[in-house]
């Protein structure tokens, strides 16, 4: 039998990252933060002064950038880009916007496809992103799509960023998140949308543990 995959897609701030990490830890499965790959390529492009409109240079960058994930034991994965720990830079909304811009280029998405699929190793994989259930792992036996109101998503991001000492305003963040979601949902290739066989969970007002329990329940059911 093929290695099981649980895909968790959704817009920014829907709780995907937190829920995916907890579920992966609970199941003892591998974890793919696909957004971090797009963010890493965006950052590496910036380091090399590659313009976000230079598609062919960005595609080369997507193939060439070395991206490694390191578990530092704190529950947060460190992301090493071309040998440099870029975790903090990666989490900024600037990096998110750059990721969203390059993620709209079909050849960049194609360049990252095999890298993402390589994360599928025994005993299983939890894959977090926008197109995990629709494009990268369409045959996944378990698919979840998380949503939450825009206000709540902005508030979660706000708390996350503040904890990290990044200075942001709620208004600015809400505007950035709405702009990024609109771009992710309207792009021609792999737009943000639930797979037809995904289970939708609205996490507005739900504590993380409740969402984790619902997802684990789904995986424990026979397929
Ligand atoms: O999930 P995260 O906020 O880190 O993703 C950053 C950006 O990367 C998203 O706004 C989206 O444009 C892009 N992305 C994507 N496909 C994925 C994961 C992320 O297009 N599977």
PDB file of C-alpha atoms and ligand atoms in Angstrom:
ATOM      1  CA  UNK A   1       0.000   0.000   0.000  1.00  0.00           C
ATOM      2  CA  UNK A   2       1.165   3.541  -0.625  1.00  0.00           C
ATOM      3  CA  UNK A   3       2.290   5.797   2.208  1.00  0.00           C
ATOM      4  CA  UNK A   4      -0.746   7.600   3.700  1.00  0.00           C
ATOM      5  CA  UNK A   5      -0.976  11.383   3.376  1.00  0.00           C
ATOM      6  CA  UNK A   6      -3.178  13.800   5.273  1.00  0.00           C
ATOM      7  CA  UNK A   7      -3.468  17.095   3.392  1.00  0.00           C
ATOM      8  CA  UNK A   8      -4.369  20.246   5.314  1.00  0.00           C
ATOM      9  CA  UNK A   9      -5.052  23.219   3.044  1.00  0.00           C
ATOM     10  CA  UNK A  10      -6.516  26.627   3.750  1.00  0.00           C
ATOM     11  CA  UNK A  11      -5.897  30.375   3.728  1.00  0.00           C
ATOM     12  CA  UNK A  12      -3.280  32.115   5.864  1.00  0.00           C
ATOM     13  CA  UNK A  13      -4.085  32.147   9.564  1.00  0.00           C
ATOM     14  CA  UNK A  14      -6.641  29.346   9.283  1.00  0.00           C
ATOM     15  CA  UNK A  15      -4.616  27.380  11.837  1.00  0.00           C
ATOM     16  CA  UNK A  16      -3.105  24.986   9.281  1.00  0.00           C
ATOM     17  CA  UNK A  17       0.463  25.238  10.527  1.00  0.00           C
ATOM     18  CA  UNK A  18      -0.278  24.730  14.210  1.00  0.00           C
ATOM     19  CA  UNK A  19      -2.827  21.980  13.613  1.00  0.00           C
ATOM     20  CA  UNK A  20      -0.627  20.179  11.070  1.00  0.00           C
ATOM     21  CA  UNK A  21       2.403  20.118  13.374  1.00  0.00           C
ATOM     22  CA  UNK A  22       0.382  18.846  16.328  1.00  0.00           C
ATOM     23  CA  UNK A  23      -1.380  16.174  14.270  1.00  0.00           C
ATOM     24  CA  UNK A  24       1.920  15.039  12.707  1.00  0.00           C
ATOM     25  CA  UNK A  25       3.514  14.768  16.154  1.00  0.00           C
ATOM     26  CA  UNK A  26       0.514  12.854  17.502  1.00  0.00           C
ATOM     27  CA  UNK A  27       0.558  10.387  14.575  1.00  0.00           C
ATOM     28  CA  UNK A  28       4.359  10.171  14.431  1.00  0.00           C
ATOM     29  CA  UNK A  29       4.189  11.162  10.760  1.00  0.00           C
ATOM     30  CA  UNK A  30       6.465  13.434   8.731  1.00  0.00           C
ATOM     31  CA  UNK A  31       5.432  17.054   8.196  1.00  0.00           C
ATOM     32  CA  UNK A  32       5.660  19.186   5.058  1.00  0.00           C
ATOM     33  CA  UNK A  33       5.321  22.966   5.427  1.00  0.00           C
ATOM     34  CA  UNK A  34       4.951  23.703   1.704  1.00  0.00           C
ATOM     35  CA  UNK A  35       4.474  27.424   2.312  1.00  0.00           C
ATOM     36  CA  UNK A  36       7.973  27.532   3.783  1.00  0.00           C
ATOM     37  CA  UNK A  37       9.346  26.291   0.448  1.00  0.00           C
ATOM     38  CA  UNK A  38       7.681  29.176  -1.423  1.00  0.00           C
ATOM     39  CA  UNK A  39       8.805  31.609   1.256  1.00  0.00           C
ATOM     40  CA  UNK A  40      12.366  30.251   1.111  1.00  0.00           C
ATOM     41  CA  UNK A  41      12.548  30.666  -2.662  1.00  0.00           C
ATOM     42  CA  UNK A  42      11.212  34.213  -2.322  1.00  0.00           C
ATOM     43  CA  UNK A  43      13.833  35.020   0.290  1.00  0.00           C
ATOM     44  CA  UNK A  44      16.665  33.427  -1.686  1.00  0.00           C
ATOM     45  CA  UNK A  45      15.558  35.434  -4.732  1.00  0.00           C
ATOM     46  CA  UNK A  46      15.728  38.589  -2.627  1.00  0.00           C
ATOM     47  CA  UNK A  47      19.223  37.706  -1.394  1.00  0.00           C
ATOM     48  CA  UNK A  48      20.319  37.315  -5.018  1.00  0.00           C
ATOM     49  CA  UNK A  49      18.632  40.572  -6.068  1.00  0.00           C
ATOM     50  CA  UNK A  50      16.356  38.678  -8.436  1.00  0.00           C
ATOM     51  CA  UNK A  51      13.384  40.768  -9.457  1.00  0.00           C
ATOM     52  CA  UNK A  52       9.966  39.274  -8.618  1.00  0.00           C
ATOM     53  CA  UNK A  53       9.006  39.833 -12.258  1.00  0.00           C
ATOM     54  CA  UNK A  54      11.961  37.850 -13.660  1.00  0.00           C
ATOM     55  CA  UNK A  55      10.201  34.504 -14.091  1.00  0.00           C
ATOM     56  CA  UNK A  56      13.090  32.518 -15.594  1.00  0.00           C
ATOM     57  CA  UNK A  57      15.531  33.591 -12.865  1.00  0.00           C
ATOM     58  CA  UNK A  58      12.904  32.712 -10.240  1.00  0.00           C
ATOM     59  CA  UNK A  59      12.433  29.256 -11.714  1.00  0.00           C
ATOM     60  CA  UNK A  60      16.190  28.669 -11.610  1.00  0.00           C
ATOM     61  CA  UNK A  61      16.157  29.882  -8.030  1.00  0.00           C
ATOM     62  CA  UNK A  62      13.342  27.421  -7.194  1.00  0.00           C
ATOM     63  CA  UNK A  63      15.455  24.539  -8.518  1.00  0.00           C
ATOM     64  CA  UNK A  64      18.747  25.688  -6.995  1.00  0.00           C
ATOM     65  CA  UNK A  65      17.823  26.919  -3.526  1.00  0.00           C
ATOM     66  CA  UNK A  66      18.874  24.511  -0.814  1.00  0.00           C
ATOM     67  CA  UNK A  67      16.087  24.288   1.785  1.00  0.00           C
ATOM     68  CA  UNK A  68      16.430  22.183   4.924  1.00  0.00           C
ATOM     69  CA  UNK A  69      14.148  21.792   7.927  1.00  0.00           C
ATOM     70  CA  UNK A  70      15.675  21.268  11.342  1.00  0.00           C
ATOM     71  CA  UNK A  71      13.773  20.309  14.474  1.00  0.00           C
ATOM     72  CA  UNK A  72      15.246  22.278  17.366  1.00  0.00           C
ATOM     73  CA  UNK A  73      13.045  20.471  19.873  1.00  0.00           C
ATOM     74  CA  UNK A  74      10.958  23.561  20.696  1.00  0.00           C
ATOM     75  CA  UNK A  75       8.089  22.443  18.491  1.00  0.00           C
ATOM     76  CA  UNK A  76       9.032  24.991  15.870  1.00  0.00           C
ATOM     77  CA  UNK A  77      10.911  23.889  12.786  1.00  0.00           C
ATOM     78  CA  UNK A  78      13.952  25.952  11.862  1.00  0.00           C
ATOM     79  CA  UNK A  79      14.264  26.559   8.143  1.00  0.00           C
ATOM     80  CA  UNK A  80      17.775  26.686   6.721  1.00  0.00           C
ATOM     81  CA  UNK A  81      18.033  28.406   3.339  1.00  0.00           C
ATOM     82  CA  UNK A  82      21.322  27.953   1.480  1.00  0.00           C
ATOM     83  CA  UNK A  83      23.007  27.201   4.803  1.00  0.00           C
ATOM     84  CA  UNK A  84      21.590  30.200   6.686  1.00  0.00           C
ATOM     85  CA  UNK A  85      18.896  29.949   9.368  1.00  0.00           C
ATOM     86  CA  UNK A  86      16.145  32.077   7.795  1.00  0.00           C
ATOM     87  CA  UNK A  87      13.290  31.075  10.140  1.00  0.00           C
ATOM     88  CA  UNK A  88      12.580  34.552  11.494  1.00  0.00           C
ATOM     89  CA  UNK A  89      12.791  36.318   8.141  1.00  0.00           C
ATOM     90  CA  UNK A  90      10.591  33.584   6.670  1.00  0.00           C
ATOM     91  CA  UNK A  91       7.704  34.306   9.049  1.00  0.00           C
ATOM     92  CA  UNK A  92       7.326  38.000   8.168  1.00  0.00           C
ATOM     93  CA  UNK A  93       4.358  39.158   6.100  1.00  0.00           C
ATOM     94  CA  UNK A  94       6.877  40.595   3.589  1.00  0.00           C
ATOM     95  CA  UNK A  95       8.165  37.071   2.971  1.00  0.00           C
ATOM     96  CA  UNK A  96       4.561  35.861   2.746  1.00  0.00           C
ATOM     97  CA  UNK A  97       3.761  38.435   0.081  1.00  0.00           C
ATOM     98  CA  UNK A  98       6.903  37.554  -1.914  1.00  0.00           C
ATOM     99  CA  UNK A  99       6.000  33.851  -1.647  1.00  0.00           C
ATOM    100  CA  UNK A 100       2.489  34.543  -2.890  1.00  0.00           C
ATOM    101  CA  UNK A 101       3.858  36.521  -5.858  1.00  0.00           C
ATOM    102  CA  UNK A 102       6.263  33.817  -7.012  1.00  0.00           C
ATOM    103  CA  UNK A 103       3.726  31.071  -6.227  1.00  0.00           C
ATOM    104  CA  UNK A 104       1.540  32.417  -9.044  1.00  0.00           C
ATOM    105  CA  UNK A 105       4.208  31.441 -11.619  1.00  0.00           C
ATOM    106  CA  UNK A 106       3.327  27.968 -12.993  1.00  0.00           C
ATOM    107  CA  UNK A 107       6.977  26.987 -13.668  1.00  0.00           C
ATOM    108  CA  UNK A 108       7.964  27.850 -10.105  1.00  0.00           C
ATOM    109  CA  UNK A 109       5.195  25.579  -8.812  1.00  0.00           C
ATOM    110  CA  UNK A 110       6.321  22.824 -11.184  1.00  0.00           C
ATOM    111  CA  UNK A 111       9.922  23.228  -9.995  1.00  0.00           C
ATOM    112  CA  UNK A 112       8.854  22.558  -6.401  1.00  0.00           C
ATOM    113  CA  UNK A 113       6.535  19.654  -7.155  1.00  0.00           C
ATOM    114  CA  UNK A 114       8.941  16.721  -6.852  1.00  0.00           C
ATOM    115  CA  UNK A 115      10.583  18.218  -3.804  1.00  0.00           C
ATOM    116  CA  UNK A 116       7.224  18.274  -2.069  1.00  0.00           C
ATOM    117  CA  UNK A 117       6.327  14.731  -3.123  1.00  0.00           C
ATOM    118  CA  UNK A 118       9.652  13.467  -1.746  1.00  0.00           C
ATOM    119  CA  UNK A 119       8.348  14.197   1.765  1.00  0.00           C
ATOM    120  CA  UNK A 120       5.973  11.241   1.413  1.00  0.00           C
ATOM    121  CA  UNK A 121       7.844   8.618   3.401  1.00  0.00           C
ATOM    122  CA  UNK A 122       6.700   5.911   5.829  1.00  0.00           C
ATOM    123  CA  UNK A 123       4.921   5.857   8.162  1.00  0.00           C
ATOM    124  CA  UNK A 124       2.947   8.815   6.748  1.00  0.00           C
ATOM    125  CA  UNK A 125       2.890  12.516   5.911  1.00  0.00           C
ATOM    126  CA  UNK A 126       0.914  15.550   7.019  1.00  0.00           C
ATOM    127  CA  UNK A 127       1.154  18.107   4.195  1.00  0.00           C
ATOM    128  CA  UNK A 128       0.203  21.726   4.883  1.00  0.00           C
ATOM    129  CA  UNK A 129      -0.425  24.281   2.110  1.00  0.00           C
ATOM    130  CA  UNK A 130      -2.843  25.578  -0.497  1.00  0.00           C
ATOM    131  CA  UNK A 131      -2.848  22.822  -3.145  1.00  0.00           C
ATOM    132  CA  UNK A 132      -1.800  19.724  -1.196  1.00  0.00           C
ATOM    133  CA  UNK A 133      -5.129  17.973  -1.720  1.00  0.00           C
ATOM    134  CA  UNK A 134      -5.809  19.298  -5.220  1.00  0.00           C
ATOM    135  CA  UNK A 135      -2.437  19.143  -7.021  1.00  0.00           C
ATOM    136  CA  UNK A 136       0.476  17.680  -5.064  1.00  0.00           C
ATOM    137  CA  UNK A 137      -1.206  14.703  -3.359  1.00  0.00           C
ATOM    138  CA  UNK A 138      -4.542  14.283  -5.178  1.00  0.00           C
ATOM    139  CA  UNK A 139      -4.599  10.614  -4.153  1.00  0.00           C
ATOM    140  CA  UNK A 140      -4.273  11.390  -0.421  1.00  0.00           C
ATOM    141  CA  UNK A 141      -6.737   9.294   1.576  1.00  0.00           C
ATOM    142  CA  UNK A 142      -7.326  12.110   4.092  1.00  0.00           C
ATOM    143  CA  UNK A 143      -8.016  15.735   3.113  1.00  0.00           C
ATOM    144  CA  UNK A 144      -8.950  18.659   5.280  1.00  0.00           C
ATOM    145  CA  UNK A 145      -9.649  22.278   4.358  1.00  0.00           C
ATOM    146  CA  UNK A 146      -9.501  24.748   7.232  1.00  0.00           C
ATOM    147  CA  UNK A 147     -11.157  28.154   7.170  1.00  0.00           C
ATOM    148  CA  UNK A 148     -11.818  30.923   9.689  1.00  0.00           C
ATOM    149  CA  UNK A 149     -13.180  34.452   9.475  1.00  0.00           C
ATOM    150  CA  UNK A 150     -10.702  36.999   8.083  1.00  0.00           C
ATOM    151  CA  UNK A 151     -10.765  38.933  11.368  1.00  0.00           C
ATOM    152  CA  UNK A 152      -9.876  35.887  13.418  1.00  0.00           C
ATOM    153  CA  UNK A 153      -7.134  34.894  10.981  1.00  0.00           C
ATOM    154  CA  UNK A 154      -5.612  38.368  11.150  1.00  0.00           C
ATOM    155  CA  UNK A 155      -5.795  38.250  14.934  1.00  0.00           C
ATOM    156  CA  UNK A 156      -3.968  34.888  15.060  1.00  0.00           C
ATOM    157  CA  UNK A 157      -1.214  36.168  12.777  1.00  0.00           C
ATOM    158  CA  UNK A 158      -1.002  39.320  14.867  1.00  0.00           C
ATOM    159  CA  UNK A 159      -0.423  37.299  18.033  1.00  0.00           C
ATOM    160  CA  UNK A 160       2.123  35.024  16.319  1.00  0.00           C
ATOM    161  CA  UNK A 161       4.104  37.931  14.939  1.00  0.00           C
ATOM    162  CA  UNK A 162       3.949  39.921  18.170  1.00  0.00           C
ATOM    163  CA  UNK A 163       5.280  36.960  20.131  1.00  0.00           C
ATOM    164  CA  UNK A 164       8.208  36.990  17.743  1.00  0.00           C
ATOM    165  CA  UNK A 165       8.745  40.697  18.321  1.00  0.00           C
ATOM    166  CA  UNK A 166       7.685  41.740  14.824  1.00  0.00           C
ATOM    167  CA  UNK A 167       5.869  45.067  14.902  1.00  0.00           C
ATOM    168  CA  UNK A 168       2.611  45.080  12.943  1.00  0.00           C
ATOM    169  CA  UNK A 169      -0.821  46.707  13.169  1.00  0.00           C
ATOM    170  CA  UNK A 170      -4.102  44.758  13.072  1.00  0.00           C
ATOM    171  CA  UNK A 171      -5.448  46.944  10.247  1.00  0.00           C
ATOM    172  CA  UNK A 172      -2.378  46.564   8.112  1.00  0.00           C
ATOM    173  CA  UNK A 173      -2.273  42.826   8.720  1.00  0.00           C
ATOM    174  CA  UNK A 174      -5.950  42.335   7.866  1.00  0.00           C
ATOM    175  CA  UNK A 175      -5.440  44.230   4.616  1.00  0.00           C
ATOM    176  CA  UNK A 176      -2.320  42.203   3.726  1.00  0.00           C
ATOM    177  CA  UNK A 177      -4.006  38.906   4.509  1.00  0.00           C
ATOM    178  CA  UNK A 178      -7.072  39.737   2.428  1.00  0.00           C
ATOM    179  CA  UNK A 179      -4.850  40.810  -0.493  1.00  0.00           C
ATOM    180  CA  UNK A 180      -2.769  37.622  -0.263  1.00  0.00           C
ATOM    181  CA  UNK A 181      -5.868  35.390  -0.047  1.00  0.00           C
ATOM    182  CA  UNK A 182      -7.431  37.137  -3.032  1.00  0.00           C
ATOM    183  CA  UNK A 183      -4.286  36.566  -5.076  1.00  0.00           C
ATOM    184  CA  UNK A 184      -3.948  32.911  -3.956  1.00  0.00           C
ATOM    185  CA  UNK A 185      -7.605  32.193  -4.712  1.00  0.00           C
ATOM    186  CA  UNK A 186      -7.737  33.937  -8.078  1.00  0.00           C
ATOM    187  CA  UNK A 187      -4.511  32.711  -9.700  1.00  0.00           C
ATOM    188  CA  UNK A 188      -4.824  30.498 -12.779  1.00  0.00           C
ATOM    189  CA  UNK A 189      -2.610  27.668 -11.505  1.00  0.00           C
ATOM    190  CA  UNK A 190      -3.412  25.701  -8.360  1.00  0.00           C
ATOM    191  CA  UNK A 191      -5.700  28.349  -6.877  1.00  0.00           C
ATOM    192  CA  UNK A 192      -6.600  28.092  -3.199  1.00  0.00           C
ATOM    193  CA  UNK A 193      -9.731  25.953  -3.077  1.00  0.00           C
ATOM    194  CA  UNK A 194     -10.853  22.828  -1.238  1.00  0.00           C
ATOM    195  CA  UNK A 195     -10.418  19.485  -3.014  1.00  0.00           C
ATOM    196  CA  UNK A 196     -13.837  18.042  -3.883  1.00  0.00           C
ATOM    197  CA  UNK A 197     -13.187  15.239  -1.382  1.00  0.00           C
ATOM    198  CA  UNK A 198     -11.874  17.445   1.437  1.00  0.00           C
ATOM    199  CA  UNK A 199     -13.566  17.759   4.821  1.00  0.00           C
ATOM    200  CA  UNK A 200     -14.210  21.458   5.562  1.00  0.00           C
ATOM    201  CA  UNK A 201     -13.631  22.686   9.101  1.00  0.00           C
ATOM    202  CA  UNK A 202     -14.434  26.265  10.096  1.00  0.00           C
ATOM    203  CA  UNK A 203     -12.071  26.971  12.989  1.00  0.00           C
ATOM    204  CA  UNK A 204     -13.554  30.356  13.939  1.00  0.00           C
ATOM    205  CA  UNK A 205     -13.894  30.321  17.721  1.00  0.00           C
ATOM    206  CA  UNK A 206     -12.605  26.749  18.012  1.00  0.00           C
ATOM    207  CA  UNK A 207      -9.659  26.016  20.307  1.00  0.00           C
ATOM    208  CA  UNK A 208      -6.684  24.342  18.585  1.00  0.00           C
ATOM    209  CA  UNK A 209      -7.196  21.131  20.569  1.00  0.00           C
ATOM    210  CA  UNK A 210     -10.750  20.782  19.254  1.00  0.00           C
ATOM    211  CA  UNK A 211      -9.560  21.105  15.644  1.00  0.00           C
ATOM    212  CA  UNK A 212      -6.739  18.613  16.264  1.00  0.00           C
ATOM    213  CA  UNK A 213      -9.252  16.143  17.744  1.00  0.00           C
ATOM    214  CA  UNK A 214     -11.557  16.465  14.697  1.00  0.00           C
ATOM    215  CA  UNK A 215      -8.658  15.865  12.300  1.00  0.00           C
ATOM    216  CA  UNK A 216      -7.307  12.893  14.266  1.00  0.00           C
ATOM    217  CA  UNK A 217     -10.799  11.431  14.334  1.00  0.00           C
ATOM    218  CA  UNK A 218     -10.902  11.634  10.537  1.00  0.00           C
ATOM    219  CA  UNK A 219      -7.595   9.783  10.185  1.00  0.00           C
ATOM    220  CA  UNK A 220      -8.630   7.038  12.596  1.00  0.00           C
ATOM    221  CA  UNK A 221     -11.712   6.233  10.493  1.00  0.00           C
ATOM    222  CA  UNK A 222     -11.394   3.469   7.911  1.00  0.00           C
ATOM    223  CA  UNK A 223     -11.068   4.843   4.356  1.00  0.00           C
TER     224      UNK A 223
HETATM  225  O1  LIG B   1       1.304  28.953   4.175  1.00  0.00           O
HETATM  226  P1  LIG B   1       2.144  30.198   4.023  1.00  0.00           P
HETATM  227  O2  LIG B   1       1.480  31.418   4.541  1.00  0.00           O
HETATM  228  O3  LIG B   1       3.518  30.012   4.577  1.00  0.00           O
HETATM  229  O4  LIG B   1       2.325  30.368   2.439  1.00  0.00           O
HETATM  230  C1  LIG B   1       2.900  31.516   1.894  1.00  0.00           C
HETATM  231  C2  LIG B   1       2.432  31.697   0.455  1.00  0.00           C
HETATM  232  O5  LIG B   1       2.955  30.639  -0.350  1.00  0.00           O
HETATM  233  C3  LIG B   1       0.916  31.603   0.270  1.00  0.00           C
HETATM  234  O6  LIG B   1       0.283  32.874   0.399  1.00  0.00           O
HETATM  235  C4  LIG B   1       0.765  31.057  -1.142  1.00  0.00           C
HETATM  236  O7  LIG B   1       0.784  32.071  -2.112  1.00  0.00           O
HETATM  237  C5  LIG B   1       2.013  30.236  -1.338  1.00  0.00           C
HETATM  238  N1  LIG B   1       1.741  28.807  -1.218  1.00  0.00           N
HETATM  239  C6  LIG B   1       1.244  28.158  -2.324  1.00  0.00           C
HETATM  240  N2  LIG B   1       1.041  26.815  -2.297  1.00  0.00           N
HETATM  241  C7  LIG B   1       1.297  26.114  -1.180  1.00  0.00           C
HETATM  242  C8  LIG B   1       1.779  26.768  -0.018  1.00  0.00           C
HETATM  243  C9  LIG B   1       1.983  28.121  -0.071  1.00  0.00           C
HETATM  244  O8  LIG B   1       0.982  28.784  -3.333  1.00  0.00           O
HETATM  245  N3  LIG B   1       1.118  24.811  -1.191  1.00  0.00           N
END
